[in-house]
Amino acid sequence: MMHNLLETFTLLDGGMGTMLQKAGLPAGICPEMLNIEKPELIESIHRQYIEAGSQVVYTNSFGANGYKLSDKGLSPTEVIAAAVERARRAIGRQNVSIALDVGPIGKLLHPNGCLSFEEAYGLFQEQVVAGQKAGVDLIVIETMSDLLEAKAAVLAARENTNLPLFVTMSYEENGRTFVGCTPASMAITLEGLGVTALGLNCSLRPCDLLPIVEALRCHTNLPLIVKPNAGLPNLNSNQYDLSPSEYAQQLIPLVERGVTIFGGCCGTTPEYIQEIAALLKTRKPVPRETLSFSALCSAGNAVIIDRPTIIGERINPTGKPLFKQALLDQNIDYILNQGISQIEAGAKVLDVNVGLPGIDETAMMRTVVSRLQAVVEAPLQIDSTDPQALEAGLRIVNGKPLINSVNGKEQSLRSVLPLAKKYGAAVLGLCLDENGIPDKAEERVNIARHILEAALSVGIKREDVYIDCLVLAASVQQPEVVETLKAIRMVKEELHLKTVLGVSNISFGLPNRELLNQTFLALALGAGLDLPILNPNVAAMRDAVAAFDVLLNYDPGSASYVEHYNTATTKTPDNTSSAAPVHDVFYAINHGLAEEAALCAEELLKDHDPLEIVNEKLIPALDAVGKSFEEGAIYLPQLLQAAASAQSAFAVVQKVLVNSGKKQLTKGKIILATVKGDIHDIGKNIVKVILENYGYTIYDLGRDVAPEQVLASAIEHDVRLIGLSALMTTTLGSMEETIGLVKKNKQDAVFFVGGAVLTADYAQKIGADYYARDAKQSADIAKRVLG
Amino acid sequence: MPLFAENFADSIEKTPQEEKIYKSFSLKPEEKLRSEVIRYLGYKREADVTPEIAVLLQKGMAEVCAVAEPRAIYRVFSTRESPHPENACHAPLSQQEGLVLMAVTLGVSVDRALDRAQIQDMTYALVLDSCATAAIESICDAVQGKVTEAYAHRKKHLTNRYSPGYGSLPLSTQPKLLSLLDAERKIGLSTTPSFLLTPSKSVTAMMWVSSLPQKDAHTSCEACNMHQVCHFRRQEGPIVHDA
């Protein structure tokens, strides 16, 4: 681009589709094909916009991606070359820039749809490479609704071209996109990813954009773009309800808020651009205040670090046998549950560490980040010592994460800082280097300073460098405890950086750890700690932060404090686990009383063997409930509730076994999957709950699972019994394909299948061994096959 | 004879005559919704709902009503084909009178809530899923009501609401219907390659416009050819036990 986008106005063009309709083309045709079929028409539209004052024209290539063009007989490369040629001819020798227009793919990404991040990346890559080759001046990614899709497009542009990059997204009246992205998250994330300018297009009228522009302006220093619609369409007249002059009028408040790049979307024509040009001639760009703040975000939730902010530490296998087992079994739901419960307990950011010898950490990081961000809205802290796993997480994370961690060692700085810069992440620096952790605060601050300088030198902003001054156990290095506190104070005062601290190490090796942890946390917060890393499920830790928020006036009117503790006092105390059960386990399971069932299991463990409890108590109770279900005496919700109660009793038994280093109980292994193409997996999950409670080990492969993946898992874990679910007629083909592939390569495989549209006859026809009408029948089949 | 000709979707004119978009529905956890949820959960009688499940039901309805972002669009088209008469579902139609296509979604936030529930508590997830299904149906009814009302003013009548998957109208018509409605841009609704709608709690449907009164303008189980075997048949229908 030719000029400073903040100090000069830039005028883009108006609607392409609107002009095509005006030219008499019917709705529903593929506009991109007109670059080839009606080149004069496209050229004349560009020419009209240039005459009206557009300094940048968007190529007619909004939908020119491999997916949308798949049935058109032409590649994106061919269509984009033609589109760029149309713009170039229209421009001639005038000083007008060509922007490669890139719209959404037209298929939703995980978790909203079936498209993977890397598939999306590949489609965008094809377009931007073609654009660069055809000689465009910049790339515009527009009308985005999913921030992750926008990120895939931005990375494709960043990694394959060196062109300036505009990104605009489409918002609804409620201030979010269709998939829930907020303007704050958009601004924070895209600025981190290094785009040139960002803003809004389509969807709304200029006057509706004011609050959204305001939110963007408060979260970025980048130039802002608005390219709104001309109001709402009237289908009879093919006109939109804002006239060109009304439209320009509505842009004035946006000019006053410092927007400098303008254009029009649906319903706008050269007359609208002319009006904007006239308006901008009478105005000067309004300077914006330069912002400086530290923030992390997910797509729907920006966390500004301006008060104590809890990072939940529980997604980490260190010292947690059940978590390790979950990683080995690829039991992702267990891990996700750790995330959800920490958020409910008050964590604002979640640390994600899935490193364990014997597993593919990179693949696991990708899976966990992808699934976790579908169920929690908290920003993530990507935690790994393996740069490859770190990058896998950074690539797929939807928002701006914090990297845990870099340290003062040259090798660490060299490998981690470029990743932070490239992916727009904040980075956590540990105060240690080749010589270990220094005893003295001054020396730790020196390392912090070194990390900061190295970060600044690769282009990372100061606000994005956080420092961990490191805690040493008071039982081992008692004199150094105050050095940590002193170092926090110095980092805050001398370097003005945010500080992070994993608090609970302080009490290692001493009794009443909670007391030490809580006291130390209060001291550290007092010294200026911004982000304590802790287990928010421990009330003492959460309480210390809540009290600190009141005392330091971060909780206005003590509102949160009062709300929480007024109701908390009426609750039963936390130590119910030591209470004695009132009923027996049979009653508890039958009535769906999960806590009671767990208490019963603890009681039984005192004088029963674990296996005996499962076989003689839990399973008979489940059988009785299952029988009632078959007889129609109880309904599915009760069956599930009973299963969940048995689950909590079962978990108590398993925990005892795992913690004592023994093998878990299992009655056999079963793979469950919802087949390729199918994303409805509630049926499969119901079956899973029931089977788990009969003591089977379940490998849950999730939904939209490719046949190859089922086969690979069956071989890897040596599983004979496989359950497949499909809800719709359109995905029964995948079911048949999966059965065929696995049976061909693993002859002992036995399949049971279920789903709304399946029948016993059809199940047999596609090669399944059993048809399960409901979850109870699945358990009967498992019993028959595995015992 | 099948209700829908094979090339049915292609016979719809591409340019709509009329369009309405709705983005503010009030969903309330009220009795009508509750009784539908109970039906979707498979209960035959309200009395069968245990107190424990009733608590989840209340929570589920409140959550769906709180997180859903219902959006709907309908457009009116002319079509070269009229549907074949079948099962006396409607009075004879002439193709000139128009076809109403509609699409409705609860938005992605409901899917996220369902995903979360499935990780934490499957019983609640099942209840929540039924609440969402009842909610999307109630929004569909609301849209249908608005269309019916609009046409009543013009002395026109509407047939029942048909959706892909019904009769001979295959799911593979979904992309075509969504594109006729520009549903991805207008209400954030799209389909997977296997024709499942995303967000998952969404519906596409159609109704024909007629100048003749329709035999069964509101939905009832008796009018459906699945009504002898359907698990979700409403109580007033004759109970037929599974073989």
Coordinates of C-alpha atoms in Angstrom, one line a residue, chain A residues 5-349:
Chain A
L5 CA -3.4 4.2 6.6
L6 CA -3.9 6.1 9.9
E7 CA -3.0 9.5 8.7
T8 CA -4.8 9.4 5.3
F9 CA -8.2 8.2 4.4
T10 CA -8.4 5.3 2.0
L11 CA -11.5 4.7 -0.1
L12 CA -12.4 1.2 -1.1
D13 CA -15.1 0.1 -3.6
G14 CA -18.7 -0.8 -3.2
G15 CA -20.8 -3.9 -3.8
M16 CA -20.0 -6.3 -6.7
G17 CA -23.1 -8.5 -6.3
T18 CA -25.4 -5.5 -6.2
M19 CA -23.9 -4.2 -9.5
L20 CA -24.3 -7.6 -11.1
Q21 CA -27.9 -7.8 -10.1
K22 CA -28.4 -4.3 -11.5
A23 CA -27.0 -5.5 -14.8
G24 CA -29.8 -8.0 -14.9
L25 CA -28.0 -11.2 -13.8
P26 CA -30.2 -13.6 -11.8
A27 CA -29.5 -14.5 -8.2
G28 CA -27.8 -17.8 -7.7
I29 CA -25.3 -17.7 -10.5
C30 CA -21.6 -18.0 -9.7
P31 CA -20.3 -14.4 -10.0
E32 CA -16.6 -15.5 -10.1
M33 CA -17.2 -17.3 -13.5
L34 CA -18.2 -13.9 -15.0
N35 CA -14.5 -12.9 -14.9
I36 CA -14.2 -15.3 -17.8
E37 CA -17.7 -15.3 -19.3
K38 CA -18.5 -11.6 -19.1
P39 CA -15.1 -9.9 -18.7
E40 CA -16.4 -6.5 -20.1
L41 CA -19.1 -6.4 -17.5
I42 CA -16.7 -7.0 -14.6
E43 CA -14.3 -4.4 -16.0
S44 CA -17.0 -1.8 -16.4
I45 CA -18.0 -2.3 -12.7
H46 CA -14.5 -1.8 -11.5
R47 CA -14.2 1.2 -13.8
Q48 CA -17.3 2.8 -12.4
Y49 CA -16.0 2.5 -8.9
I50 CA -12.6 4.0 -9.9
E51 CA -14.4 6.9 -11.5
A52 CA -16.4 7.3 -8.3
G53 CA -13.2 7.7 -6.3
S54 CA -12.2 4.2 -5.2
Q55 CA -8.5 4.0 -4.5
V56 CA -8.6 0.2 -4.0
V57 CA -10.7 -2.2 -6.0
Y58 CA -11.6 -5.7 -4.7
T59 CA -11.2 -8.4 -7.4
N60 CA -14.3 -10.4 -8.2
S61 CA -13.0 -13.5 -6.4
F62 CA -15.0 -13.6 -3.1
G63 CA -15.9 -17.3 -3.6
A64 CA -13.0 -18.3 -5.8
N65 CA -11.9 -21.2 -3.6
G66 CA -11.4 -24.8 -4.4
Y67 CA -14.5 -25.8 -2.5
K68 CA -17.0 -23.4 -4.1
L69 CA -15.5 -23.8 -7.6
S70 CA -15.3 -27.6 -7.4
D71 CA -18.1 -28.1 -9.9
K72 CA -17.3 -25.2 -12.2
G73 CA -14.5 -26.8 -14.2
L74 CA -12.0 -24.1 -13.4
S75 CA -9.3 -23.9 -10.7
P76 CA -9.1 -21.0 -8.2
T77 CA -5.8 -20.1 -9.9
E78 CA -7.4 -19.7 -13.3
V79 CA -10.4 -17.7 -11.9
I80 CA -8.2 -15.4 -9.8
A81 CA -5.8 -14.7 -12.7
A82 CA -8.8 -13.7 -14.8
A83 CA -10.3 -11.6 -11.9
V84 CA -7.0 -9.7 -11.4
E85 CA -6.7 -9.1 -15.1
R86 CA -10.2 -7.5 -15.1
A87 CA -9.2 -5.2 -12.3
R88 CA -5.9 -4.3 -14.0
R89 CA -7.5 -3.4 -17.3
A90 CA -10.1 -1.3 -15.5
I91 CA -7.3 0.6 -13.7
G92 CA -5.1 1.2 -16.6
R93 CA -2.5 3.7 -15.6
Q94 CA -4.4 5.2 -12.7
N95 CA -3.0 5.1 -9.2
V96 CA -5.4 2.5 -7.8
S97 CA -4.5 -0.7 -5.9
I98 CA -5.8 -4.2 -6.5
A99 CA -7.0 -6.2 -3.5
L100 CA -7.4 -9.9 -3.8
D101 CA -10.8 -10.5 -2.3
V102 CA -11.0 -13.7 -0.2
G103 CA -14.4 -14.6 1.4
P104 CA -15.3 -17.5 3.7
I105 CA -14.9 -21.0 2.3
G106 CA -18.6 -21.9 2.6
K107 CA -18.1 -24.8 4.9
L108 CA -17.7 -24.5 8.6
L109 CA -14.6 -25.4 10.5
H110 CA -14.5 -27.7 13.6
P111 CA -16.2 -27.6 16.0
N112 CA -19.0 -25.9 14.1
G113 CA -18.7 -28.1 11.0
C114 CA -16.5 -30.8 9.5
L115 CA -13.7 -28.8 7.9
S116 CA -10.3 -29.1 9.6
F117 CA -8.0 -26.1 10.2
E118 CA -5.3 -27.4 7.8
E119 CA -7.9 -28.1 5.0
A120 CA -9.1 -24.5 5.4
Y121 CA -5.5 -23.4 5.3
G122 CA -4.9 -25.3 2.1
L123 CA -7.9 -23.7 0.4
F124 CA -6.8 -20.2 1.3
Q125 CA -3.2 -20.9 0.4
E126 CA -4.2 -21.8 -3.1
Q127 CA -6.0 -18.4 -3.4
V128 CA -3.3 -16.2 -1.9
V129 CA -0.6 -17.8 -3.9
A130 CA -2.6 -17.3 -7.1
G131 CA -3.2 -13.6 -6.1
Q132 CA 0.4 -12.9 -5.4
K133 CA 1.4 -14.5 -8.7
A134 CA -1.2 -12.5 -10.6
G135 CA 0.2 -9.3 -9.1
V136 CA -2.3 -8.0 -6.6
D137 CA -1.2 -5.2 -4.2
L138 CA -2.8 -6.5 -1.1
I139 CA -5.1 -9.2 0.2
V140 CA -8.5 -8.6 1.8
I141 CA -10.1 -11.4 3.9
E142 CA -13.7 -10.4 4.4
T143 CA -17.2 -11.3 5.7
M144 CA -15.6 -13.7 8.2
S145 CA -17.7 -15.0 11.0
D146 CA -15.4 -17.6 12.5
L147 CA -12.2 -16.1 13.9
L148 CA -10.4 -19.4 13.5
E149 CA -11.2 -19.4 9.7
A150 CA -9.9 -15.9 9.5
K151 CA -6.8 -17.1 11.3
A152 CA -6.3 -19.9 8.8
A153 CA -6.6 -17.3 6.0
V154 CA -4.2 -14.9 7.7
L155 CA -1.6 -17.6 8.3
A156 CA -1.9 -18.7 4.6
A157 CA -1.3 -15.1 3.5
R158 CA 1.6 -14.6 6.0
E159 CA 3.4 -17.8 5.2
N160 CA 3.0 -17.7 1.4
T161 CA 3.1 -14.0 0.5
N162 CA 4.5 -10.7 1.6
L163 CA 1.5 -8.6 0.8
P164 CA -0.4 -6.2 3.1
L165 CA -3.4 -7.8 4.6
F166 CA -6.9 -6.4 5.5
V167 CA -9.3 -8.5 7.5
T168 CA -13.0 -7.6 8.0
M169 CA -15.6 -9.6 9.8
S170 CA -19.4 -9.5 9.8
Y171 CA -21.3 -8.8 13.0
E172 CA -24.8 -9.1 14.2
E173 CA -26.8 -6.5 16.2
N174 CA -25.9 -8.4 19.4
G175 CA -22.2 -7.4 18.8
R176 CA -21.1 -10.9 18.0
T177 CA -20.6 -12.8 14.8
F178 CA -22.8 -15.8 13.9
V179 CA -20.3 -18.1 15.6
G180 CA -19.8 -15.9 18.7
C181 CA -16.7 -13.9 18.0
T182 CA -16.5 -10.6 19.8
P183 CA -14.9 -7.4 18.3
A184 CA -12.4 -7.3 21.2
S185 CA -11.2 -10.8 20.5
M186 CA -11.0 -10.2 16.8
A187 CA -8.9 -7.0 17.4
I188 CA -6.6 -8.6 19.9
T189 CA -6.1 -11.8 17.9
L190 CA -5.6 -10.3 14.5
E191 CA -3.3 -7.5 15.6
G192 CA -1.2 -10.3 17.2
L193 CA -1.1 -12.2 13.9
G194 CA 0.3 -9.1 12.2
V195 CA -2.5 -7.9 9.9
T196 CA -2.2 -4.5 8.3
A197 CA -5.7 -3.2 9.1
L198 CA -8.9 -4.7 10.4
G199 CA -12.6 -3.9 10.7
L200 CA -16.2 -4.7 9.6
N201 CA -18.1 -5.4 6.5
C202 CA -21.6 -6.5 5.4
S203 CA -24.5 -7.4 7.6
L204 CA -25.4 -4.1 9.2
R205 CA -26.0 -0.4 8.4
P206 CA -23.2 2.1 9.2
C207 CA -25.2 3.5 12.2
D208 CA -25.4 0.0 13.7
L209 CA -21.7 -0.4 13.6
L210 CA -20.9 2.3 16.1
P211 CA -20.7 0.1 19.2
I212 CA -18.8 -2.5 17.4
V213 CA -16.3 0.0 16.0
E214 CA -16.0 1.4 19.6
A215 CA -15.1 -2.1 20.9
L216 CA -12.5 -2.6 18.1
R217 CA -11.0 0.8 18.8
C218 CA -10.5 0.0 22.5
H219 CA -8.5 -3.1 21.6
T220 CA -6.2 -2.3 18.8
N221 CA -3.9 0.4 17.4
L222 CA -4.3 -0.8 13.8
P223 CA -6.1 1.2 11.1
L224 CA -9.8 0.5 11.1
I225 CA -12.0 -0.4 8.1
V226 CA -15.8 -0.2 7.7
K227 CA -17.6 -1.5 4.6
P228 CA -21.2 -1.7 5.7
N229 CA -24.5 -2.5 3.8
A230 CA -26.8 0.1 2.5
G231 CA -29.4 -0.9 5.0
L232 CA -32.0 -3.7 4.3
P233 CA -33.0 -4.9 0.9
N234 CA -36.4 -4.5 -0.6
L235 CA -36.8 -7.5 -2.9
N236 CA -39.5 -5.9 -5.1
S237 CA -37.5 -2.8 -6.0
N238 CA -34.0 -4.4 -5.6
Q239 CA -33.1 -1.3 -3.7
Y240 CA -31.7 -0.9 -0.2
D241 CA -33.3 1.4 2.3
L242 CA -30.5 3.9 2.7
S243 CA -29.8 6.4 0.0
P244 CA -26.2 7.3 -0.9
S245 CA -26.4 10.6 1.1
E246 CA -28.0 9.0 4.1
Y247 CA -25.4 6.3 4.0
A248 CA -22.5 8.8 3.9
Q249 CA -24.2 10.8 6.7
Q250 CA -24.2 7.7 8.9
L251 CA -20.5 7.3 8.4
I252 CA -19.7 10.6 10.1
P253 CA -19.7 9.3 13.7
L254 CA -17.3 6.5 12.5
V255 CA -14.9 9.1 11.0
E256 CA -15.0 10.9 14.3
R257 CA -14.0 7.7 16.1
G258 CA -10.9 7.5 14.0
V259 CA -11.9 5.1 11.2
T260 CA -9.8 5.9 8.1
I261 CA -10.7 3.2 5.6
F262 CA -14.2 3.2 4.1
G263 CA -16.1 1.4 1.4
G264 CA -19.5 -0.2 0.9
C265 CA -20.9 -3.8 0.9
C266 CA -24.3 -5.2 -0.2
G267 CA -26.6 -2.6 -1.8
T268 CA -23.9 0.0 -2.4
T269 CA -23.1 1.3 -5.9
P270 CA -20.7 3.9 -7.3
E271 CA -23.1 6.7 -6.2
Y272 CA -22.5 5.6 -2.6
I273 CA -18.7 5.7 -3.1
Q274 CA -19.0 9.1 -4.7
E275 CA -20.9 10.4 -1.6
I276 CA -18.2 8.9 0.7
A277 CA -15.5 10.5 -1.4
A278 CA -17.3 13.9 -1.1
L279 CA -17.6 13.4 2.7
L280 CA -14.0 12.5 3.2
K281 CA -12.8 15.6 1.2
T282 CA -14.4 17.7 4.0
R283 CA -12.8 15.8 6.8
K284 CA -9.4 14.9 8.3
P285 CA -8.5 11.6 9.9
V286 CA -9.1 11.8 13.6
P287 CA -6.0 10.8 15.6
R288 CA -6.5 7.9 18.0
E289 CA -5.0 7.5 21.4
T290 CA -2.3 4.9 21.4
L291 CA -3.3 2.0 23.6
S292 CA -1.1 -0.2 25.7
F293 CA -2.6 -3.1 27.6
S294 CA -2.0 -6.8 28.2
A295 CA -4.7 -9.2 27.1
L296 CA -5.4 -12.8 26.3
C297 CA -8.5 -14.1 24.6
S298 CA -10.5 -16.8 23.1
A299 CA -12.9 -16.1 20.2
G300 CA -15.7 -15.1 22.5
N301 CA -13.9 -13.8 25.6
A302 CA -11.1 -11.3 26.0
V303 CA -9.4 -11.2 29.4
I304 CA -7.6 -7.9 30.1
I305 CA -4.9 -8.4 32.7
D306 CA -5.6 -5.5 34.9
R307 CA -6.3 -7.3 38.2
P308 CA -5.4 -10.7 39.7
T309 CA -6.3 -13.3 37.1
I310 CA -6.3 -17.0 37.9
I311 CA -4.6 -19.5 35.6
G312 CA -6.0 -23.0 36.2
E313 CA -3.2 -25.5 36.5
R314 CA -5.1 -28.8 36.5
I315 CA -4.7 -29.8 32.8
N316 CA -1.3 -31.3 33.5
P317 CA -0.3 -34.9 34.1
T318 CA 2.5 -34.1 36.6
G319 CA 1.8 -36.1 39.8
K320 CA -1.7 -37.1 38.6
P321 CA -2.1 -40.8 37.9
L322 CA -5.7 -40.5 36.7
F323 CA -4.7 -37.8 34.3
K324 CA -1.8 -39.8 33.0
Q325 CA -4.1 -42.8 32.4
A326 CA -6.6 -40.5 30.6
L327 CA -3.8 -39.4 28.2
L328 CA -2.8 -43.0 27.6
D329 CA -6.4 -44.0 26.9
Q330 CA -7.0 -40.9 24.9
N331 CA -9.9 -40.2 27.2
I332 CA -10.3 -36.6 26.1
D333 CA -13.5 -36.1 27.9
Y334 CA -11.7 -36.5 31.3
I335 CA -9.3 -33.7 30.3
L336 CA -12.1 -31.4 29.1
N337 CA -13.9 -32.0 32.3
Q338 CA -10.9 -30.7 34.2
G339 CA -11.1 -27.5 32.1
I340 CA -14.8 -27.0 32.6
S341 CA -14.7 -27.5 36.4
Q342 CA -11.8 -25.0 36.8
I343 CA -13.7 -22.4 34.9
E344 CA -16.7 -23.0 37.1
A345 CA -14.4 -22.5 40.1
G346 CA -13.1 -19.2 38.9
A347 CA -10.2 -19.7 36.6
K348 CA -9.9 -17.1 33.8
V349 CA -7.2 -18.8 31.8

